[in-house]
Structure formats: C-alpha cells, structure tokens
Short mmCIF file of C-alpha atoms in Angstrom, two decimals:
data_model
loop_
_atom_site.label_atom_id
_atom_site.label_comp_id
_atom_site.label_asym_id
_atom_site.label_seq_id
_atom_site.Cartn_x
_atom_site.Cartn_y
_atom_site.Cartn_z
CA MET A 25 141.68 123.34 76.86
CA GLU A 26 142.80 120.28 74.77
CA LYS A 27 139.82 119.69 72.61
CA MET A 28 138.55 123.12 71.51
CA THR A 29 138.04 123.54 67.78
CA PHE A 30 137.29 126.74 65.94
CA THR A 31 137.21 127.13 62.16
CA THR A 32 135.87 129.37 59.48
CA ASP A 33 134.95 128.42 55.91
CA ARG A 34 137.27 131.22 54.62
CA THR A 35 139.80 133.88 55.77
CA SER A 36 139.21 136.44 53.12
CA LEU A 37 136.06 137.98 51.80
CA THR A 38 134.34 141.31 50.59
CA GLU A 39 132.08 143.54 52.83
CA GLY A 40 128.53 142.19 52.79
CA GLU A 41 129.54 138.52 52.27
CA ILE A 42 128.68 135.83 54.62
CA ILE A 43 131.12 133.74 56.61
CA GLU A 44 130.41 130.53 58.42
CA ILE A 45 132.10 129.46 61.71
CA THR A 46 132.16 126.12 63.28
CA TRP A 47 133.17 125.32 66.82
CA ASP A 48 133.30 122.41 69.33
CA CYS A 49 133.99 123.08 73.07
CA HIS A 50 132.01 120.10 74.56
CA GLU A 51 134.12 120.25 77.68
CA ALA A 52 133.26 123.98 78.45
CA GLU A 53 130.80 125.32 80.84
CA ARG A 54 130.19 128.48 78.79
CA VAL A 55 131.11 129.73 75.34
CA GLU A 56 131.19 133.29 73.76
CA PHE A 57 131.89 134.59 70.28
CA THR A 58 133.40 138.01 69.78
CA ILE A 59 133.38 139.92 66.37
CA ASP A 60 135.72 142.90 66.32
CA ASN A 61 135.63 144.71 63.00
CA GLY A 62 137.80 147.61 64.10
CA TYR A 63 134.97 149.90 64.73
CA LYS A 64 132.79 147.94 67.21
CA SER A 65 133.15 144.68 69.13
CA THR A 66 130.13 142.42 69.67
CA VAL A 67 129.95 139.47 72.04
CA ILE A 68 127.37 136.67 71.35
CA PRO A 69 126.91 133.75 73.72
CA LEU A 70 126.91 130.40 71.87
CA ASP A 71 126.03 126.73 72.51
CA LEU A 72 128.93 124.30 73.42
CA THR A 73 129.14 123.07 69.80
CA GLY A 74 127.54 124.22 66.52
CA THR A 75 127.64 126.27 63.27
CA LYS A 76 126.71 129.82 62.54
CA ARG A 77 126.63 132.21 59.67
CA PHE A 78 127.36 135.89 59.81
CA ARG A 79 127.19 138.71 57.28
CA LEU A 80 130.46 140.88 57.72
CA ASN A 81 129.30 144.39 56.65
CA ARG A 82 131.85 146.92 57.69
CA SER A 83 135.48 146.51 58.64
CA ARG A 84 138.82 148.35 58.92
CA GLY A 85 140.38 145.82 56.68
CA LYS A 86 140.64 142.95 59.22
CA THR A 87 138.02 141.54 61.42
CA LYS A 88 138.98 139.38 64.44
CA LEU A 89 136.69 136.44 65.36
CA THR A 90 137.40 135.15 68.80
CA LEU A 91 135.87 131.97 70.45
CA THR A 92 136.28 132.01 74.28
CA ALA A 93 135.46 128.98 76.32
CA TRP A 94 135.35 128.73 80.13
CA VAL A 95 136.32 125.42 81.81
CA ASN A 96 136.64 125.19 85.61
CA GLY A 97 136.83 128.87 86.03
CA LYS A 98 139.65 129.39 83.42
CA ASP A 99 139.05 130.90 79.99
CA TYR A 100 140.56 129.60 76.73
CA SER A 101 140.40 131.39 73.40
CA LYS A 102 141.18 131.13 69.84
CA THR A 103 141.09 133.99 67.39
CA ILE A 104 140.92 133.89 63.68
CA LYS A 105 141.73 137.06 61.65
CA VAL A 106 139.59 137.60 58.43
CA ARG A 107 140.63 139.94 55.76
CA VAL A 108 137.64 141.96 54.75
CA ALA A 109 138.06 143.93 51.40
CA GLU A 110 135.97 147.09 50.88
CA MET A 111 132.87 146.59 48.78
CA PRO A 112 133.56 147.98 45.28
CA THR A 113 131.44 150.94 44.34
CA VAL A 114 129.51 151.07 41.05
CA GLU A 115 128.27 154.14 39.39
CA ALA A 116 124.48 154.32 39.26
CA GLU A 117 122.79 154.65 36.08
CA THR A 118 119.52 156.46 35.71
CA VAL A 119 116.84 154.82 33.44
CA ASP A 120 113.48 156.15 32.12
CA GLU A 121 110.11 154.35 32.78
CA LYS A 122 110.88 151.87 29.86
CA GLY A 123 114.19 150.91 31.24
CA ARG A 124 116.39 152.95 28.81
CA PRO A 125 119.45 154.72 29.97
CA VAL A 126 119.09 158.47 30.45
CA GLY A 127 121.90 160.66 29.31
CA LYS A 128 123.72 163.31 31.43
CA ALA A 129 122.09 166.28 29.58
CA SER A 130 118.67 164.73 30.00
CA GLN A 131 119.29 164.13 33.78
CA TRP A 132 120.39 167.76 34.00
CA TRP A 133 117.31 168.97 32.18
CA GLN A 134 114.94 166.92 34.49
CA THR A 135 116.73 168.18 37.63
CA TYR A 136 116.77 171.78 36.43
CA SER A 137 113.04 171.58 35.27
CA GLN A 138 111.93 170.03 38.51
CA ARG A 139 113.78 172.83 40.48
CA TRP A 140 112.07 175.51 38.30
CA ARG A 141 108.60 173.98 38.82
CA THR A 142 109.18 173.84 42.60
CA SER A 143 110.38 177.34 42.63
CA TRP A 144 107.39 178.41 40.46
CA GLN A 145 104.85 176.85 42.71
CA ALA A 146 106.41 178.60 45.84
CA MET A 147 106.04 182.16 44.25
CA THR A 148 103.22 184.33 45.01
CA PRO A 149 100.98 185.21 42.08
CA GLN A 150 102.39 188.70 41.96
CA LYS A 151 105.85 187.37 41.52
CA GLN A 152 104.75 184.91 38.87
CA LEU A 153 103.21 187.74 36.97
CA ALA A 154 106.27 189.77 37.27
CA THR A 155 108.38 186.84 36.00
CA LYS A 156 106.16 186.45 33.04
CA VAL A 157 106.29 190.26 32.11
CA LEU A 158 110.12 190.18 32.57
CA ALA A 159 110.37 187.16 30.21
CA ALA A 160 108.08 188.73 27.61
CA LEU A 161 110.18 191.94 27.72
CA ALA A 162 113.46 189.91 27.37
CA VAL A 163 112.12 188.03 24.25
CA LEU A 164 110.84 191.27 22.86
CA MET A 165 114.28 192.94 23.25
CA LEU A 166 115.91 190.00 21.82
CA PHE A 167 113.82 189.91 18.66
CA SER A 168 113.77 193.73 18.23
CA ARG A 169 117.46 193.59 17.73
CA LEU A 170 116.88 191.47 14.70
CA LEU A 171 113.89 193.34 13.40
CA PRO A 172 113.59 196.82 14.92
CA ALA A 173 110.06 197.16 13.66
CA LEU A 174 109.01 194.41 16.05
CA PHE A 175 109.77 196.55 19.04
CA PHE A 176 106.69 198.83 18.81
CA PHE A 177 104.38 195.94 17.91
CA GLY A 178 105.74 193.85 20.68
CA LEU A 179 105.21 196.59 23.28
CA ILE A 180 101.57 196.97 22.09
CA VAL A 181 100.99 193.29 22.56
CA ILE A 182 102.43 193.24 26.06
CA MET A 183 100.29 196.31 27.01
CA ILE A 184 97.14 194.70 25.81
CA TRP A 185 98.07 191.44 27.71
CA MET A 186 98.56 193.48 30.90
CA VAL A 187 95.18 195.35 30.45
CA VAL A 188 93.44 192.01 30.05
CA ILE A 189 95.06 190.72 33.34
CA ILE A 190 94.20 193.97 35.18
CA THR A 191 90.51 193.93 34.06
CA LYS A 192 90.20 190.17 34.87
CA ARG A 193 90.90 190.70 38.68
#
C-alpha cells in the first residue's frame, strides 16, 4: 500500500508512560493495531485514520506496535519497536498521623505490639491468666537476684493476687 503512514510520538519510554500513535490508511477497507509487549499480544480494530494514546504498563524491554491494513484482500503492515524501560522502584517510607517519618525501630515496635495484641485477644481467659502469673514470677525472680529479701515478699503478693482472682469468679 503506497500511502500508509504510521508514526509514534516517541520510541523510548518508561513503564506506565503514555505513547501516542498516528496513522493514515485512507485507501484501506479495514485497519487493525497490535500491541505485543512480550507477555501478551492485543489486537484493536481502528478507524482508517486517526490518533490514539496508550499507556504501556508492562514489557519485556521492547514492545512491538504493528498497524495492519487490508486493501483488496491483501494485508500491509508496519511495525514500530518501542523500548520500554522498567519502572524504577522506590523504597516506601512510613509516616505517622502528622506526616512525620517513622524510624525502623518504631516500625518494628508497632508491628510487634500489634502482633502481641492480636495474639493476646486470641487467647482464652485461662491462658491470659497463666501468662500474667508467668510474667509476675519472671519479674519476681529477676528482682530477687538483686535483693534476695524481695523474693518472700513477692511470693506473698502473687499469692494474694491469685486468691483475689479465685474468689472473684
């Protein structure tokens, strides 16, 4: 076909950017446009002349844009290869409700405390009580190493606390 024109506004772009194609196949009976990004090929019917814009999202580096026109039962095509660079990745930054950056230690603490709250809520009341008693005994043992006289006093406090819990129920 002598008067088939097919152009793009550029031949290199980054994933997610828009490319514009322009074509003129006024002698044709039918026109199709094919986008082949290396993963998938899509065919779109077009008017005989016009302009269209496409966002090129994913590519294996090169995307083939092919315009095919049919005249008297014969097909004519033109292909333009577009280099598509991978979209650069950026590291996300976590911010608090006032828009201030949150440090890694703070993020770790938020994640850990959220997991602990979720686990705590999933425990039965008996397991929650056992966990509290275990924590109290661990604290008592730690402090009794520093001051041995605290051991006896701490055991008395824990026993009173458990008696209160038993009589409440």
